[in-house]
PDB file of C-alpha atoms and ligand atoms in Angstrom:
ATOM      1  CA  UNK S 215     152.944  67.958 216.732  1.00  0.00           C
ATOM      2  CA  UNK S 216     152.403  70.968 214.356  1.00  0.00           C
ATOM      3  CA  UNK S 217     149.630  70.493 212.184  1.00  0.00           C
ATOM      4  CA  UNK S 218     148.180  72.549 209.571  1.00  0.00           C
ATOM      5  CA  UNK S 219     144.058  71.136 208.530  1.00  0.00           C
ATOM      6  CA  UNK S 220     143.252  72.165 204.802  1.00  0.00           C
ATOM      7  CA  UNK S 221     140.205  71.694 202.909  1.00  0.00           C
ATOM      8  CA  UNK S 222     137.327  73.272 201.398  1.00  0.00           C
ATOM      9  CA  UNK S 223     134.030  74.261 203.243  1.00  0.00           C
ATOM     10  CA  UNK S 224     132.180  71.385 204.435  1.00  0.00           C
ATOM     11  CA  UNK S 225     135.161  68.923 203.760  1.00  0.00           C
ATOM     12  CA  UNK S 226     134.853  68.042 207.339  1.00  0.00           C
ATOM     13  CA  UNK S 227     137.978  69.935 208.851  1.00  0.00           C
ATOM     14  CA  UNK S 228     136.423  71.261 211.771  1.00  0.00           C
ATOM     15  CA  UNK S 229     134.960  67.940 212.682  1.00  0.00           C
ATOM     16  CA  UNK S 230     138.332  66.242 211.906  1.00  0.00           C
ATOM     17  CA  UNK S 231     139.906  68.742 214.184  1.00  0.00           C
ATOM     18  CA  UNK S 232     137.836  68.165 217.179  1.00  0.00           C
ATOM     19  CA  UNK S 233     137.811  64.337 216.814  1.00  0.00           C
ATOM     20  CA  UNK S 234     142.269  64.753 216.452  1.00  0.00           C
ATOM     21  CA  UNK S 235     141.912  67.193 219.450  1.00  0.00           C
ATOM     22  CA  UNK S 236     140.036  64.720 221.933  1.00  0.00           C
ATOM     23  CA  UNK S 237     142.596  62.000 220.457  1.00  0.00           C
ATOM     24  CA  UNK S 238     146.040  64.082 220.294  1.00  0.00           C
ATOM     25  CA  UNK S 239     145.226  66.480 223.243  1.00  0.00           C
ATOM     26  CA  UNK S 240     146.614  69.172 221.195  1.00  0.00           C
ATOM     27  CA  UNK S 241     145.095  72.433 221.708  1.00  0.00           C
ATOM     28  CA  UNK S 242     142.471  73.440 218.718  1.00  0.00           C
ATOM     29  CA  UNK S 243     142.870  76.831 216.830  1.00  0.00           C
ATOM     30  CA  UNK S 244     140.535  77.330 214.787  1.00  0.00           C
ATOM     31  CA  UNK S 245     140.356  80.752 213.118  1.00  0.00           C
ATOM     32  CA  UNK S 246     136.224  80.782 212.703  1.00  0.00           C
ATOM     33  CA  UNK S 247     135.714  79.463 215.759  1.00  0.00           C
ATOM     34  CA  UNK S 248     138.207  82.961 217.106  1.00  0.00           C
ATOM     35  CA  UNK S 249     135.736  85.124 214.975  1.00  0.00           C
ATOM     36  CA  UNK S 250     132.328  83.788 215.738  1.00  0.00           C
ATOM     37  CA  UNK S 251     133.471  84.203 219.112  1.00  0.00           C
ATOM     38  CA  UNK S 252     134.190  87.852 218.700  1.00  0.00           C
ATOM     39  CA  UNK S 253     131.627  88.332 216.829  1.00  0.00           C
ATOM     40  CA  UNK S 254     129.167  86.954 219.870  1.00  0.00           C
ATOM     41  CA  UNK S 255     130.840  88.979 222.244  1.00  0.00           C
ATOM     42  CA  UNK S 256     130.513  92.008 220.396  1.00  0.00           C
ATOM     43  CA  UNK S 257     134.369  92.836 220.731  1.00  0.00           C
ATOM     44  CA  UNK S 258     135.969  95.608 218.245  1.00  0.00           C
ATOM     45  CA  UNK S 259     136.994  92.851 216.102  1.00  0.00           C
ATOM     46  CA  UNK S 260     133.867  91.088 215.825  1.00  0.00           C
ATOM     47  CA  UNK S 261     132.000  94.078 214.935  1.00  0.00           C
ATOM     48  CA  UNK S 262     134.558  94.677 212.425  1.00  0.00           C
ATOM     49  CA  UNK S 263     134.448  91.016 210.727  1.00  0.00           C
ATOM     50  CA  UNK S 264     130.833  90.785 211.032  1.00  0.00           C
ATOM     51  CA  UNK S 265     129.745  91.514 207.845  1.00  0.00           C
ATOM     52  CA  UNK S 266     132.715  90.034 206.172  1.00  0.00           C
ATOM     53  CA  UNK S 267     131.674  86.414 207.498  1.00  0.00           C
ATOM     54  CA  UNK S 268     128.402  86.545 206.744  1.00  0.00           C
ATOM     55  CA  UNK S 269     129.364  87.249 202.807  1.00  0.00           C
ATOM     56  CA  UNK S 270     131.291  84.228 202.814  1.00  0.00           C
ATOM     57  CA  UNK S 271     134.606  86.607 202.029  1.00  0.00           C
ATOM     58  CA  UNK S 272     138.101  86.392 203.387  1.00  0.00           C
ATOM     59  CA  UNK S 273     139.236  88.658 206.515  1.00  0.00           C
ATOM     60  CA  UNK S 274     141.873  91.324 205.721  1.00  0.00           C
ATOM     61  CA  UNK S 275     145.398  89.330 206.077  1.00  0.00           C
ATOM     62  CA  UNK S 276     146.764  91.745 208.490  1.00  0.00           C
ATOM     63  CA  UNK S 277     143.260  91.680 210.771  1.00  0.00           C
ATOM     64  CA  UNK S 278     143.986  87.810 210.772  1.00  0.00           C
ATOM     65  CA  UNK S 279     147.624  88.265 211.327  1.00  0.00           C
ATOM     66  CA  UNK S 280     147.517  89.559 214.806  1.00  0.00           C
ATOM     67  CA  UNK S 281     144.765  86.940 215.663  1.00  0.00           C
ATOM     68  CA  UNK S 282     146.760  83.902 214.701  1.00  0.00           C
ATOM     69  CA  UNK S 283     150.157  85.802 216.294  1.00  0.00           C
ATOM     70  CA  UNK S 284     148.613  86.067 219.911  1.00  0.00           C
ATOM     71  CA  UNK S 285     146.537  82.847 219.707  1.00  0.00           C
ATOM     72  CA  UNK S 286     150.322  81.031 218.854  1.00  0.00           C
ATOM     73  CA  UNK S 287     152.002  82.678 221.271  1.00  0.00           C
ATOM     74  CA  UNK S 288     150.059  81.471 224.240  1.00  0.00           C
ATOM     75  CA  UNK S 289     151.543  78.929 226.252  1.00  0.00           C
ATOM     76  CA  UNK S 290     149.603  75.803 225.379  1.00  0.00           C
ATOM     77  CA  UNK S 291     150.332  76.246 222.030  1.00  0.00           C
ATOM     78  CA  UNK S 292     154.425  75.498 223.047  1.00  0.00           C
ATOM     79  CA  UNK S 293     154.027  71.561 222.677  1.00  0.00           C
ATOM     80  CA  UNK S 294     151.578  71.561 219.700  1.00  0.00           C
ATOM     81  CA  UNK S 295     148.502  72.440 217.926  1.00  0.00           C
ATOM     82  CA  UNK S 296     146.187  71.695 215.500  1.00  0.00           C
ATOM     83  CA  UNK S 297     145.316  75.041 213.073  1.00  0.00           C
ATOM     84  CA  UNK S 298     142.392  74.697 211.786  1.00  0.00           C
ATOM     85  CA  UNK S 299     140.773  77.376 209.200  1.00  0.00           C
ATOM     86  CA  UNK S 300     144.588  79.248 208.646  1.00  0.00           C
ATOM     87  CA  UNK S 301     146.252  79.669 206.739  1.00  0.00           C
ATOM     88  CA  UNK S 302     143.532  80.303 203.777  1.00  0.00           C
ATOM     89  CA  UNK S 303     145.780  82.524 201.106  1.00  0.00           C
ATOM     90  CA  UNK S 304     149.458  82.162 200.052  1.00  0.00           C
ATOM     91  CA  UNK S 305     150.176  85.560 202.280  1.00  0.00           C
ATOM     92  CA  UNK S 306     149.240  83.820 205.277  1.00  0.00           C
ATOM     93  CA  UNK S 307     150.684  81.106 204.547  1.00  0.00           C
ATOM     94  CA  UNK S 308     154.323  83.146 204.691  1.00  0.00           C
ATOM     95  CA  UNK S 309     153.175  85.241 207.824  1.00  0.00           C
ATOM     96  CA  UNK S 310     152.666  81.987 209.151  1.00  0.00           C
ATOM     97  CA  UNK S 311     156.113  80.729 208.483  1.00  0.00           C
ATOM     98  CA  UNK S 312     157.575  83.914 209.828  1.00  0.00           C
ATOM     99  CA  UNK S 313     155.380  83.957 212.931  1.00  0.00           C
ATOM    100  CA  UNK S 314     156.435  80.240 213.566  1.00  0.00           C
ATOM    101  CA  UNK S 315     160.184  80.862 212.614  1.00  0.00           C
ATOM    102  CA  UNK S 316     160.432  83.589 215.446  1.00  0.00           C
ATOM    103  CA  UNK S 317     159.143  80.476 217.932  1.00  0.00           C
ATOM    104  CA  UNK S 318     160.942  78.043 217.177  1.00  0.00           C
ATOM    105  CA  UNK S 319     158.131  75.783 216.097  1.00  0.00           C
ATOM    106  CA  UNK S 320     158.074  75.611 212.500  1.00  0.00           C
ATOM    107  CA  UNK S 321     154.609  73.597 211.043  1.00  0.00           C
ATOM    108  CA  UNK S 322     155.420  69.631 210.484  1.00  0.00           C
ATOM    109  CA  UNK S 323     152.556  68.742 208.761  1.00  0.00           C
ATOM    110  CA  UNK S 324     149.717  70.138 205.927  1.00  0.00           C
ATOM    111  CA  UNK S 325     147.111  67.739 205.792  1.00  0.00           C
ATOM    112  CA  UNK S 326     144.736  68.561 203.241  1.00  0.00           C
ATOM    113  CA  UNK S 327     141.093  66.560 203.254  1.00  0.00           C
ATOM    114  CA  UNK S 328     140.198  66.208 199.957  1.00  0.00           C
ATOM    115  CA  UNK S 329     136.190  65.727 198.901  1.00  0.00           C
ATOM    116  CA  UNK S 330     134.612  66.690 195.351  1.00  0.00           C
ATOM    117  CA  UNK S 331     132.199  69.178 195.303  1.00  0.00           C
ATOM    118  CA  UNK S 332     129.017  67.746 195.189  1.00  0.00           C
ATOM    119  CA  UNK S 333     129.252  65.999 198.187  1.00  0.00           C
ATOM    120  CA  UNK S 334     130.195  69.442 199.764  1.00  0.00           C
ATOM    121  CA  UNK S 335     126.721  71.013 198.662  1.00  0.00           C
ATOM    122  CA  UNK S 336     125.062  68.224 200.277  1.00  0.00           C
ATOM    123  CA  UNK S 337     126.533  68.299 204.004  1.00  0.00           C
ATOM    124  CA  UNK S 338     126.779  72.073 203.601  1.00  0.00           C
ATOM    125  CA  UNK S 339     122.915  72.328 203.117  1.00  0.00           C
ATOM    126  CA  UNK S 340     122.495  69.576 206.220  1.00  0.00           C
ATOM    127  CA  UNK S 341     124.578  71.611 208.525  1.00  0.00           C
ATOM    128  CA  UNK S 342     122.853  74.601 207.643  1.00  0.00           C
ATOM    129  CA  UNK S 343     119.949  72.890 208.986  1.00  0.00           C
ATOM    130  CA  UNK S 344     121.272  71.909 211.937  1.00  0.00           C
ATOM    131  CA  UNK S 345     123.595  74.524 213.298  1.00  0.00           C
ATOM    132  CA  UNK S 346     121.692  77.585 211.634  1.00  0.00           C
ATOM    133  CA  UNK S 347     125.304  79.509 210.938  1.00  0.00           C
ATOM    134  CA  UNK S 348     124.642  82.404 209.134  1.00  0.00           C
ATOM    135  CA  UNK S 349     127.263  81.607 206.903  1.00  0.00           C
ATOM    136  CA  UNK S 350     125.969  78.591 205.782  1.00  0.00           C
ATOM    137  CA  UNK S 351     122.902  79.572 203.236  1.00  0.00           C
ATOM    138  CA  UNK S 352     123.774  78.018 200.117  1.00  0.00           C
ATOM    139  CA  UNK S 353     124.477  80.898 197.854  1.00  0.00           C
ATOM    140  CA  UNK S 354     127.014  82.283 200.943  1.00  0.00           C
ATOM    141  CA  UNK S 355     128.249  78.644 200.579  1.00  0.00           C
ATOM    142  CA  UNK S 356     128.909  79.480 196.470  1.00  0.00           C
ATOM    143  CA  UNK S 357     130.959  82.713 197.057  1.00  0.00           C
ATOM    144  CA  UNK S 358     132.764  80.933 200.194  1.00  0.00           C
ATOM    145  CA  UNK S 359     133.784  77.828 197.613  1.00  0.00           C
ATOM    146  CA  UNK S 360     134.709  80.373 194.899  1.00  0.00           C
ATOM    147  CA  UNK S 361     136.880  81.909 197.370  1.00  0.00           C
ATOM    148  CA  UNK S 362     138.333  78.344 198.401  1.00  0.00           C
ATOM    149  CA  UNK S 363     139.465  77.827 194.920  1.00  0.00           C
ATOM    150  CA  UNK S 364     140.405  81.163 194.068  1.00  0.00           C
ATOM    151  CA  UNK S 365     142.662  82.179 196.854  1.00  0.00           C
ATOM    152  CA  UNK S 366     142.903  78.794 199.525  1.00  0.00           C
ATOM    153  CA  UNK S 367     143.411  76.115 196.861  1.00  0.00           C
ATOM    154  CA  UNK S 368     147.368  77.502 196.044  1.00  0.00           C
ATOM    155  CA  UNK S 369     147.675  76.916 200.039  1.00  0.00           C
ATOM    156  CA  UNK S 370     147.804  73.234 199.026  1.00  0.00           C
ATOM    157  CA  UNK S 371     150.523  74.086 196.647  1.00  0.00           C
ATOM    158  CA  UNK S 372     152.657  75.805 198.919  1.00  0.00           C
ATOM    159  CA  UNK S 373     153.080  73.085 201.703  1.00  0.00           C
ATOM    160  CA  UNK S 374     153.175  70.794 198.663  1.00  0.00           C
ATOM    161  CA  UNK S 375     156.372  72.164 197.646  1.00  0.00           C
ATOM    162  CA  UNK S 376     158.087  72.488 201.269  1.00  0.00           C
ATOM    163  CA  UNK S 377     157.245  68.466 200.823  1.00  0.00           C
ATOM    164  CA  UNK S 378     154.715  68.951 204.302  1.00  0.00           C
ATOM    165  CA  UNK S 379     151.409  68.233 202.409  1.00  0.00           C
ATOM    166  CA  UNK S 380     149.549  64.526 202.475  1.00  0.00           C
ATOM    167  CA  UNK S 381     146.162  64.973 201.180  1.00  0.00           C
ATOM    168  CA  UNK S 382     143.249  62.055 203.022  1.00  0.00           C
ATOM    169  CA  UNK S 383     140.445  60.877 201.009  1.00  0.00           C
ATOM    170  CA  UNK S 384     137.457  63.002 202.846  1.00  0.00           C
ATOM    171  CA  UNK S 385     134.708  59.914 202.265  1.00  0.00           C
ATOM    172  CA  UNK S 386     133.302  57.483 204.384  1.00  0.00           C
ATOM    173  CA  UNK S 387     132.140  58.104 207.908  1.00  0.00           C
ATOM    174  CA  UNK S 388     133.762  60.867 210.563  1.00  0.00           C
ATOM    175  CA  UNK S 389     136.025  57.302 212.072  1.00  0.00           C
ATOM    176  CA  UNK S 390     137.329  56.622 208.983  1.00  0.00           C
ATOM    177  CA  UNK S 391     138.419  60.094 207.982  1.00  0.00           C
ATOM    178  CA  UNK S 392     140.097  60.062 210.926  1.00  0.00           C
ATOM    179  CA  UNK S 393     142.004  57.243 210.673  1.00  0.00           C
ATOM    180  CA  UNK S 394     143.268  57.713 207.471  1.00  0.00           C
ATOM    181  CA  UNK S 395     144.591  61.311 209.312  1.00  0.00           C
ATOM    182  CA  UNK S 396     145.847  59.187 211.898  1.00  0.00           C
ATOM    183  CA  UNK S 397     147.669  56.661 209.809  1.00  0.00           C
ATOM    184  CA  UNK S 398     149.070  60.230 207.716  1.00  0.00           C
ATOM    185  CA  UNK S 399     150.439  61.056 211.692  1.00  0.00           C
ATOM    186  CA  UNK S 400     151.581  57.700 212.388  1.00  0.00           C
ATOM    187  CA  UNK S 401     149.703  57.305 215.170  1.00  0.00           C
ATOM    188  CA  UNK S 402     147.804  54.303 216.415  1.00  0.00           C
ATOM    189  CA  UNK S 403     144.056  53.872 215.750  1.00  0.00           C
ATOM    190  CA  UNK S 404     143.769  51.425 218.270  1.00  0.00           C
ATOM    191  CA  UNK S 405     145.203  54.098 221.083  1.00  0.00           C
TER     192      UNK S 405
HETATM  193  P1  ADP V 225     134.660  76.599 207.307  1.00  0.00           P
HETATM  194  O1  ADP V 225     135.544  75.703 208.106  1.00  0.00           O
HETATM  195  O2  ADP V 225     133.230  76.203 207.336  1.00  0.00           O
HETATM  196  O3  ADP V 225     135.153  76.856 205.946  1.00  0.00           O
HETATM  197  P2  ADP V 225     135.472  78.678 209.174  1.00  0.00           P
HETATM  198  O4  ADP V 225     134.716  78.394 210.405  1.00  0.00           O
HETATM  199  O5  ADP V 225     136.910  78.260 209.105  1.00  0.00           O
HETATM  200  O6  ADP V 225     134.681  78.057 207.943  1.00  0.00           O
HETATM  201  O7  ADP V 225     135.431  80.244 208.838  1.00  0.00           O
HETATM  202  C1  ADP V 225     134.225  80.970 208.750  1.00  0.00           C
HETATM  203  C2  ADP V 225     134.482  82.343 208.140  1.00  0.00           C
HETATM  204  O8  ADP V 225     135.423  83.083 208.960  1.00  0.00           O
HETATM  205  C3  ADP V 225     135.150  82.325 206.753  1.00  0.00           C
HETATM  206  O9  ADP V 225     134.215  82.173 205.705  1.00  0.00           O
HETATM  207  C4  ADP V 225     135.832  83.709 206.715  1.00  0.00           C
HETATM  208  O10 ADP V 225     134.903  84.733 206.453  1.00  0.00           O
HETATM  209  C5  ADP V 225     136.313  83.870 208.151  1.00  0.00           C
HETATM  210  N1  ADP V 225     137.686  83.346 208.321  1.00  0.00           N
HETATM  211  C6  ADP V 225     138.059  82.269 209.067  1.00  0.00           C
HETATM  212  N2  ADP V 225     139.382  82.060 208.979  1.00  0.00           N
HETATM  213  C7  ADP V 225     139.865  83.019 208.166  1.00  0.00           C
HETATM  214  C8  ADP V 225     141.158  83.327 207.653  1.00  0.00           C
HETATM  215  N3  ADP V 225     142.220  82.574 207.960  1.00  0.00           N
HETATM  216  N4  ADP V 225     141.290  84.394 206.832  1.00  0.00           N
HETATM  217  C9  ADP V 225     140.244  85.137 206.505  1.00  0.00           C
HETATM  218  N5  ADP V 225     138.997  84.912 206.935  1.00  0.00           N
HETATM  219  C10 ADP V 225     138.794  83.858 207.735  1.00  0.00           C
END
């Protein structure tokens, strides 16, 4: 299974991701997780994204481009994946397609976790508690929503109109989030 995770900051995606992972076995590629890594490591890329993250602003395409291309191209990415955090603008969303086209594997399906707003402030401002991301300070957390809306949001649209996107209803607890992704993948709950 090919699956594209949308949603906005603090919908719950990354959690989703890791709970479909343990479940699916799929291999989890998540493009934040690829930076914060670099970043750590104190690689050419992470010293060049640094800043950039901690904003709350978008990567240069092409920067991500060559990411995403080499992370898809590994091996266990050949039966599967969950992509979690890309594509976040309409030209990734093409270089995507075109990375994808060129394996064989084209994305099955956009699942996009849908949760308003205010409930985003409030797990946004717990996490930032919790995990102490530098990214996650509340006015970071404005400009990163703005930039959801702005340039992430029309994501949505795209798969929408290739007929791959279901959106979930992001409320409730982590289990039933996930089964309502499950039920979206036809998979058993019970499994
Ligand atoms: P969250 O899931 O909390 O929205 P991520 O962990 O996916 O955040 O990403 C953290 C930061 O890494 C983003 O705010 C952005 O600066 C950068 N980033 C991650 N993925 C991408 C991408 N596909 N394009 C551009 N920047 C990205």
């Amino acid at each position: 299974m090919r699956i594209v995770l949308l949603g906005a900051p603090g919908s719950g995606k990354g959690t989703q991701a890791a709970l479909l992972v343990e479940r699916l076995g799929l291999p989890h590629i998540s493009t934040g997780a690829l930076l914060r890594d670099a970043i750590k490591r104190g690689t050419r890329l992470g010293l060049a994204v640094k800043e950039i993250t901690e904003k709350g602003e978008l990567v240069p395409d092409d920067v991500m481009s060559d990411l995403v291309k080499e992370r898809l191209g590994r091996d266990d990415a050949a039966d599967g994946f969950i992509l979690d955090g890309y594509p976040r603008t309409l030209e990734q969303a093409k270089v995507l397609d075109a990375i994808l086209e060129e394996l064989a594997r084209p994305v099955e399906v956009a699942i996009l976790i849908d949760v308003d707003a205010d409930q985003i402030i409030k797990r946004i401002e717990l996490r930032a508690e919790e995990e102490g991301r530098s990214d996650d300070t509340v006015d970071v957390l404005r400009n990163r929503m703005r930039v959801y809306q702005e340039k992430t949001a029309p994501v949505a649209d795209y798969y929408a109109d290739r007929g791959l996107l279901t959106r979930v209803l992001g409320s409730g607890t982590r289990d039933d989030v996930l089964e309502r992704i499950l039920s979206v993948l036809q998979v058993d709950a019970a499994n």
